[in-house]
Coordinates of C-alpha atoms in Angstrom, one line a residue:
M11 CA 0.0 0.0 0.0
N12 CA 1.2 3.5 -0.7
L13 CA 1.3 6.2 2.0
T14 CA -2.1 7.6 1.2
V15 CA -3.9 4.3 1.6
K16 CA -2.0 3.5 4.8
V17 CA -3.0 6.9 6.2
I18 CA -6.7 6.2 5.3
V19 CA -6.5 2.8 6.9
G20 CA -4.9 4.3 10.0
M21 CA -7.5 7.0 10.2
A22 CA -10.4 4.5 9.8
L23 CA -9.0 2.1 12.4
G24 CA -8.3 5.0 14.8
I25 CA -11.8 6.3 14.5
V26 CA -13.4 2.8 15.0
V27 CA -11.1 1.9 18.0
G28 CA -11.6 5.3 19.6
L29 CA -15.4 5.3 19.2
A30 CA -15.5 1.8 20.6
I31 CA -13.6 2.8 23.7
N32 CA -15.7 5.9 24.1
F33 CA -19.1 4.1 23.7
S34 CA -18.0 1.3 26.0
G35 CA -17.0 3.6 28.8
L36 CA -13.6 2.0 29.2
N37 CA -11.9 5.4 29.1
S38 CA -13.2 6.5 32.4
E39 CA -10.9 8.5 34.7
G40 CA -8.3 6.3 36.4
S41 CA -9.2 3.1 34.4
F42 CA -6.5 0.8 32.9
V43 CA -7.4 1.9 29.4
Q44 CA -7.2 5.6 30.3
E45 CA -3.9 5.2 32.1
F46 CA -2.0 2.9 29.8
I47 CA -3.7 2.9 26.4
T48 CA -5.3 6.3 25.5
G49 CA -3.2 8.3 28.0
G50 CA -0.2 6.0 27.7
L51 CA 0.6 4.3 24.4
F52 CA -1.6 6.5 22.1
H53 CA -0.5 9.7 23.8
V54 CA 3.2 8.8 23.7
V55 CA 3.2 7.8 20.0
G56 CA 1.1 10.7 18.9
K57 CA 3.2 13.2 20.9
M58 CA 6.4 11.8 19.6
F59 CA 5.2 12.4 16.0
I60 CA 4.1 15.9 16.8
N61 CA 7.6 16.6 18.3
A62 CA 9.1 15.1 15.1
L63 CA 7.1 17.5 13.0
N64 CA 8.1 20.5 15.2
M65 CA 11.8 19.4 15.1
M66 CA 11.8 19.8 11.3
V67 CA 10.6 23.4 11.2
V68 CA 13.8 25.5 11.7
P69 CA 16.2 23.5 9.4
L70 CA 13.6 23.0 6.8
V71 CA 12.7 26.7 6.5
L72 CA 16.3 27.8 6.6
F73 CA 17.7 25.4 3.9
S74 CA 14.6 25.5 1.7
L75 CA 14.5 29.2 1.5
I76 CA 18.2 29.7 0.9
C77 CA 18.1 27.1 -1.9
G78 CA 15.0 28.8 -3.4
V79 CA 16.7 32.2 -3.5
C80 CA 19.9 30.7 -4.9
G81 CA 18.0 28.7 -7.5
I82 CA 17.1 32.0 -9.2
G83 CA 20.7 32.0 -10.4
D84 CA 21.3 35.8 -10.8
V85 CA 20.3 38.7 -8.7
K86 CA 19.3 40.6 -11.8
L87 CA 16.5 38.2 -12.4
L88 CA 15.0 39.6 -9.2
G89 CA 14.3 42.6 -11.4
K90 CA 11.3 43.2 -13.5
I91 CA 10.0 39.7 -14.1
G92 CA 11.1 38.5 -10.6
T93 CA 9.3 41.4 -8.9
K94 CA 6.1 40.8 -10.9
S95 CA 6.1 37.1 -10.2
F96 CA 6.8 37.6 -6.5
G97 CA 4.2 40.2 -6.2
F98 CA 1.5 38.1 -7.8
Y99 CA 2.4 35.0 -5.9
V100 CA 2.3 36.9 -2.6
M101 CA -1.0 38.6 -3.6
T102 CA -2.8 35.4 -4.4
T103 CA -1.5 33.8 -1.2
A104 CA -2.7 36.7 0.9
V105 CA -6.1 36.6 -0.8
A106 CA -6.2 32.8 -0.2
I107 CA -5.5 32.9 3.5
A108 CA -7.8 35.9 4.0
S109 CA -10.7 34.2 2.3
A110 CA -10.0 31.0 4.2
I111 CA -10.2 32.9 7.6
L112 CA -13.3 34.9 6.6
I113 CA -15.2 31.9 5.3
A114 CA -14.2 29.5 8.1
G115 CA -14.8 32.2 10.7
G116 CA -18.2 33.0 9.3
L117 CA -19.3 29.4 9.3
G118 CA -17.9 28.9 12.9
I119 CA -16.4 25.5 12.4
G120 CA -15.2 23.9 15.6
E121 CA -17.3 26.1 17.9
G122 CA -18.9 24.3 20.8
M123 CA -16.4 21.5 21.1
N124 CA -14.8 22.9 24.3
A125 CA -11.7 20.8 23.8
S126 CA -9.0 21.1 26.4
S127 CA -5.3 20.6 25.9
E128 CA -3.5 17.9 27.9
A129 CA -0.6 20.3 28.1
N130 CA -2.7 22.7 30.3
F131 CA -2.8 25.2 27.5
T132 CA -3.9 28.7 28.4
G133 CA -4.4 31.1 25.5
R134 CA -1.9 33.9 25.5
E135 CA -2.5 37.3 24.1
A136 CA -1.3 37.7 20.5
P137 CA 1.6 40.1 20.1
P138 CA 0.8 43.5 18.6
L139 CA 1.3 43.7 14.9
S140 CA 3.9 46.4 15.3
D141 CA 6.0 44.1 17.4
V142 CA 5.6 41.3 14.8
L143 CA 7.0 43.7 12.1
I144 CA 9.9 44.9 14.3
N145 CA 10.8 41.3 15.2
I146 CA 11.0 40.2 11.6
I147 CA 14.7 41.4 11.7
P148 CA 16.6 39.4 14.3
T149 CA 19.2 40.9 16.5
N150 CA 20.8 37.5 16.8
P151 CA 19.9 34.9 14.0
I152 CA 21.4 32.0 16.0
N153 CA 19.2 32.8 19.0
A154 CA 16.2 33.2 16.7
M155 CA 16.8 29.7 15.4
A156 CA 17.2 28.3 18.9
Q157 CA 14.0 30.0 20.0
G158 CA 12.1 29.0 16.9
E159 CA 11.3 32.6 15.9
M160 CA 10.1 31.8 12.4
L161 CA 9.6 35.3 11.0
S162 CA 13.2 36.2 11.9
I163 CA 14.5 32.9 10.4
I164 CA 12.6 33.5 7.1
F165 CA 14.0 37.1 6.8
F166 CA 17.6 35.9 7.6
A167 CA 17.3 33.0 5.1
I168 CA 16.1 35.2 2.2
L169 CA 18.8 37.9 2.9
F170 CA 21.5 35.2 3.2
G171 CA 20.5 33.6 -0.1
I172 CA 20.6 36.9 -1.9
S173 CA 24.0 37.6 -0.3
L174 CA 25.3 34.2 -1.6
L175 CA 24.2 35.2 -5.1
L176 CA 26.1 38.5 -4.8
V177 CA 29.3 36.7 -3.7
G178 CA 29.2 34.9 -7.0
R179 CA 31.5 32.0 -8.0
K180 CA 33.2 31.8 -4.6
A181 CA 30.0 30.8 -3.0
T182 CA 29.3 27.8 -5.3
K183 CA 30.6 25.2 -3.0
L184 CA 28.7 26.6 0.0
I185 CA 25.5 26.7 -2.1
E186 CA 26.0 23.1 -3.2
L187 CA 26.5 22.1 0.5
I188 CA 23.3 23.9 1.4
E189 CA 21.5 22.1 -1.4
I190 CA 22.8 18.7 -0.1
L191 CA 21.6 19.7 3.4
N192 CA 18.2 20.6 2.0
E193 CA 17.9 17.3 0.2
A194 CA 18.8 15.5 3.4
M195 CA 16.1 17.4 5.2
M196 CA 13.6 16.3 2.5
K197 CA 14.6 12.7 3.1
M198 CA 14.1 13.2 6.8
V199 CA 10.6 14.5 6.0
T200 CA 10.0 11.4 4.0
I201 CA 11.1 9.2 6.9
I202 CA 8.9 11.0 9.4
M203 CA 5.9 11.0 7.1
A204 CA 6.3 7.2 6.7
L205 CA 5.3 7.0 10.3
A206 CA 2.2 9.1 9.8
P207 CA -0.3 6.1 9.5
Y208 CA 0.6 4.8 12.9
A209 CA 0.6 8.3 14.4
V210 CA -2.8 9.0 12.8
F211 CA -4.2 5.8 14.3
C212 CA -3.0 6.8 17.8
L213 CA -3.9 10.5 17.6
L214 CA -7.4 9.8 16.3
A215 CA -8.1 6.8 18.6
K216 CA -7.1 8.9 21.6
A217 CA -9.2 11.9 20.4
M218 CA -12.3 9.8 19.6
A219 CA -12.0 8.0 22.9
E220 CA -12.0 11.3 24.7
L221 CA -14.4 13.4 22.6
G222 CA -16.6 10.7 20.9
V223 CA -18.4 11.0 17.6
E224 CA -18.9 14.7 18.0
L225 CA -15.3 15.2 16.9
F226 CA -15.8 13.2 13.8
T227 CA -18.8 15.3 12.9
Q228 CA -16.8 18.5 13.3
L229 CA -14.0 17.0 11.2
I230 CA -16.5 16.4 8.4
G231 CA -17.3 20.1 8.6
Y232 CA -13.6 21.0 8.5
V233 CA -13.1 18.8 5.4
V234 CA -16.1 20.3 3.6
V235 CA -15.1 23.9 4.4
L236 CA -11.5 23.4 3.5
A237 CA -12.4 21.7 0.2
G238 CA -14.9 24.5 -0.5
V239 CA -12.4 27.3 0.1
L240 CA -9.9 25.5 -2.2
M241 CA -12.5 25.3 -5.0
F242 CA -13.5 28.9 -4.4
H243 CA -9.8 30.0 -4.8
L244 CA -9.3 27.9 -7.9
F245 CA -12.5 28.7 -9.8
V246 CA -13.1 32.3 -8.6
T247 CA -9.9 34.0 -7.3
L248 CA -7.3 32.6 -9.7
L249 CA -9.6 32.8 -12.8
L250 CA -10.5 36.3 -11.8
F251 CA -6.8 37.2 -11.6
L252 CA -6.2 35.6 -15.0
K253 CA -9.1 37.5 -16.7
V254 CA -8.4 40.9 -15.1
F255 CA -4.6 41.0 -15.5
S256 CA -4.2 39.2 -18.8
G257 CA -7.6 39.1 -20.5
L258 CA -7.2 35.4 -21.4
S259 CA -10.1 33.0 -21.4
P260 CA -10.6 31.1 -18.1
A261 CA -12.4 28.3 -19.9
T262 CA -9.4 27.7 -22.2
F263 CA -7.1 27.8 -19.3
L264 CA -9.1 25.2 -17.4
K265 CA -9.1 22.8 -20.4
K266 CA -5.3 23.1 -20.8
I267 CA -4.4 22.9 -17.1
R268 CA -6.4 19.8 -16.2
N269 CA -3.6 17.3 -17.0
V270 CA -1.2 19.2 -14.7
Q271 CA -3.9 19.2 -12.0
V272 CA -4.4 15.4 -12.3
F273 CA -0.6 14.8 -12.1
A274 CA -0.3 17.2 -9.1
F275 CA -3.3 15.5 -7.4
S276 CA -1.8 12.1 -7.8
T277 CA 1.7 13.0 -6.6
S278 CA 0.9 15.6 -3.9
S279 CA 4.1 17.3 -4.9
S280 CA 4.6 20.7 -6.6
N281 CA 8.2 19.9 -7.2
A282 CA 7.4 16.6 -8.9
T283 CA 4.9 18.3 -11.2
I284 CA 7.4 21.0 -12.4
P285 CA 8.3 19.1 -15.7
V286 CA 4.6 18.7 -16.5
T287 CA 3.7 22.3 -15.6
L288 CA 6.7 23.7 -17.5
R289 CA 5.8 21.8 -20.6
T290 CA 2.2 22.7 -20.5
V291 CA 2.6 26.5 -20.0
T292 CA 5.2 26.6 -22.8
E293 CA 3.9 24.2 -25.4
R294 CA 0.2 24.4 -24.8
M295 CA -0.3 27.9 -23.5
G296 CA 2.4 29.7 -25.4
V297 CA 4.5 31.2 -22.6
N298 CA 8.0 31.9 -23.7
N299 CA 10.6 29.6 -22.0
S300 CA 12.6 32.6 -20.8
V301 CA 9.6 33.5 -18.5
A302 CA 8.3 30.0 -17.7
S303 CA 11.7 28.7 -16.7
F304 CA 11.8 31.3 -14.0
T305 CA 8.1 31.5 -12.9
V306 CA 7.3 27.8 -12.7
P307 CA 10.2 26.7 -10.4
F308 CA 9.9 30.0 -8.5
G309 CA 6.2 29.3 -8.0
A310 CA 6.9 25.7 -6.8
T311 CA 9.1 27.2 -4.2
I312 CA 7.0 30.1 -2.9
N313 CA 3.5 29.8 -4.2
M314 CA 1.6 27.6 -1.7
D315 CA -2.0 29.0 -1.9
G316 CA -3.5 25.7 -1.0
T317 CA -1.2 25.3 2.1
A318 CA -2.1 28.9 3.2
I319 CA -5.8 28.1 2.9
M320 CA -5.3 25.0 5.0
Q321 CA -3.5 27.0 7.6
G322 CA -6.2 29.6 7.7
V323 CA -9.1 27.1 8.0
A324 CA -7.2 24.9 10.5
T325 CA -6.3 27.9 12.7
V326 CA -10.0 29.0 12.9
F327 CA -11.1 25.4 13.5
I328 CA -8.6 24.7 16.3
A329 CA -9.0 28.1 17.9
N330 CA -12.8 27.6 18.1
M331 CA -12.3 24.1 19.5
Y332 CA -10.1 25.2 22.3
G333 CA -12.1 28.4 22.9
V334 CA -9.2 30.8 22.1
D335 CA -10.2 34.2 20.8
L336 CA -7.3 35.3 18.5
G337 CA -8.8 38.6 17.7
I338 CA -8.1 40.8 14.7
A339 CA -4.4 41.2 15.5
G340 CA -4.1 37.4 15.9
Y341 CA -5.7 36.7 12.5
L342 CA -3.6 39.4 10.8
T343 CA -0.5 37.6 12.3
V344 CA -1.8 34.3 10.9
I345 CA -2.2 36.0 7.4
M346 CA 1.4 37.4 7.5
M347 CA 2.8 34.2 8.9
S348 CA 1.1 32.1 6.2
V349 CA 2.2 34.4 3.4
L350 CA 5.9 34.3 4.6
A351 CA 5.8 30.6 5.5
S352 CA 4.6 29.8 2.0
I353 CA 8.0 31.0 0.7
G354 CA 9.7 28.3 2.9
T355 CA 7.2 25.5 2.3
A356 CA 8.9 22.9 0.2
G357 CA 6.9 21.4 -2.6
V358 CA 6.7 17.8 -1.1
P359 CA 3.9 15.9 0.5
G360 CA 3.1 16.6 4.2
V361 CA 5.3 19.7 4.8
G362 CA 2.3 21.9 5.2
L363 CA 1.7 20.3 8.6
I364 CA 5.2 21.4 9.7
M365 CA 4.4 24.9 8.7
L366 CA 1.1 24.8 10.5
S367 CA 2.9 24.0 13.7
M368 CA 4.9 27.2 13.1
V369 CA 1.7 29.3 12.7
F370 CA 0.2 27.7 15.8
S371 CA 3.3 28.5 17.9
Q372 CA 3.3 32.1 16.7
V373 CA -0.3 32.8 17.8
G374 CA -0.3 30.5 20.9
L375 CA -2.5 27.6 19.8
P376 CA -1.7 24.0 21.2
L377 CA 0.3 21.9 18.8
E378 CA -1.8 18.9 19.9
G379 CA -4.5 20.4 17.8
I380 CA -2.6 19.3 14.7
G381 CA -3.3 15.7 15.6
L382 CA -7.0 16.3 15.3
I383 CA -6.8 17.2 11.6
L384 CA -3.8 15.0 10.7
G385 CA -6.0 12.0 9.7
V386 CA -7.7 13.8 6.9
D387 CA -4.8 16.0 5.9
R388 CA -3.2 13.6 3.5
L389 CA -6.3 13.4 1.3
L390 CA -6.7 17.2 1.3
D391 CA -3.0 17.6 0.5
M392 CA -3.6 16.2 -3.0
L393 CA -6.3 18.8 -3.6
R394 CA -4.1 21.6 -2.2
T395 CA -1.3 20.7 -4.6
A396 CA -3.6 20.8 -7.6
V397 CA -4.6 24.4 -6.5
N398 CA -0.9 25.3 -6.1
V399 CA 0.2 24.3 -9.6
S400 CA -2.8 26.0 -11.1
G401 CA -1.6 29.2 -9.4
D402 CA 1.9 28.7 -10.9
A403 CA 0.4 28.5 -14.4
V404 CA -1.9 31.6 -13.9
V405 CA 1.0 33.8 -12.7
S406 CA 3.2 32.5 -15.6
L407 CA 0.5 33.6 -18.1
I408 CA 0.0 37.0 -16.5
V409 CA 3.7 37.8 -16.3
A410 CA 4.3 36.5 -19.9
K411 CA 1.4 38.6 -21.3
S412 CA 2.6 41.7 -19.5
E413 CA 6.1 41.3 -20.9
G414 CA 5.0 40.4 -24.5
K415 CA 6.3 36.9 -24.1
L416 CA 3.0 35.1 -24.7
D417 CA 2.0 33.5 -28.0
E418 CA -1.8 33.8 -27.9
D419 CA -2.3 31.7 -31.0
V420 CA -0.8 28.8 -29.1
F421 CA -2.9 29.5 -26.1
N422 CA -6.1 29.6 -28.2
N423 CA -5.2 26.5 -30.2
K424 CA -7.8 23.9 -29.1
N425 CA -5.8 21.1 -30.8
L426 CA -3.2 21.4 -28.1
E427 CA -5.5 20.7 -25.2
D428 CA -5.4 17.0 -24.7
S429 CA -2.1 15.9 -26.3
D430 CA 0.0 13.3 -24.4
S431 CA -2.4 13.2 -21.5
G432 CA 0.0 15.4 -19.5
N433 CA 2.8 12.8 -19.4
I434 CA 6.5 13.2 -20.2
H435 CA 7.3 10.8 -23.0
V436 CA 11.1 11.2 -23.4
S437 CA 11.4 8.7 -26.2
S438 CA 8.7 10.4 -28.3
E439 CA 10.2 13.8 -27.7
I440 CA 13.6 12.6 -28.9
G441 CA 12.0 11.0 -32.0
R442 CA 10.1 14.2 -32.8
D443 CA 13.1 16.4 -32.4
F444 CA 15.2 14.0 -34.5
A445 CA 12.5 14.1 -37.3
Q446 CA 12.4 17.9 -37.1
A447 CA 16.1 18.1 -37.4
I448 CA 16.2 15.9 -40.5
S449 CA 13.3 17.8 -42.1
T450 CA 15.1 21.1 -41.4
A451 CA 18.4 19.8 -42.8
Y452 CA 16.6 18.5 -45.9
K453 CA 14.9 21.8 -46.6
G454 CA 18.1 23.6 -46.1
K455 CA 19.9 21.3 -48.5

């Protein structure tokens, strides 16, 4: 079984076992089950997994961001096209997280649960927005990493990456070392996520045993709201951006992007989808390669609209469950954190949960709350990735159109909608290029 199936099985078994314990009354205070099973084994395994996620935050953000900045290759590329791409990516992410908080808050998901954290959590007042802005620049970056001050780490990582680019050839070996470290962190994420099915079982079994079927009912609400906000962002926000800023047809875009979406949905990885996305926006949508080669990888690094939406909905859900009133300042902090965190969110499955722990820590929500949504997150991760790659393509089209780097005849060519089913067939590409080369040579002769 692949990881997705294992997580589903773990989720189902956890729900069944937890509800069975809850209905049977075996989880009463001081009982053997409460002391050694739900409060013992299930608690220990679930807490260890949460700690493992939290352990990944600082090194993952640091190395991923530095690699993302250095991957641009030249500081000059942070000029006109880079500024436009960055601006649109940040704009769509900000709209995504804001709409998620507004919709989830308006529907009141999680209210009335009255959950309590086993860590004796007491809500702390969210820091003033002015302090958040001031503290973005760390006085001591090493201390910021030790204390887990994510806003400061993000700022330092971006500035350090730009500085490495300015150093030039002398920094090549250091950049290669950081890339190796980043790759090692990605492998560590893979190892930790391999344990997710067992952690899901323990976390959900414990939660269901303590809270009963009411929690499952609320999780259904969480899934529906999150999926609804993702669809709203895809079919309303992104298509509105496309029409307003480029004048291109949203219907044509949806027809040509569907193969990329299917591939992203199946892999749950923006990085793995880069070859398909790049080929689609250049060959089927007419974006010049000079633009697409920058915007698509750049988007896979910093454009995480789907992840930002998840963070917004999850924050509202968990805050309502634990009865924490974040207030306007708290939600503004969540918006800023989600926008900045999207820059450091690697395009691999499951990393959004790590970034969610960062957001929770910043606004004072219990990390245990992540365990309540972990069981359904793997399924929603596939949907989020499809939204992310759609945003990459939209921004690529907008930037290319504004710079005169878009062939609209290619974009409007309906014959290019369904070719190859979105797969990368290397052998057919070589054969096609070889035939073209022979034809060109023959005509020249």
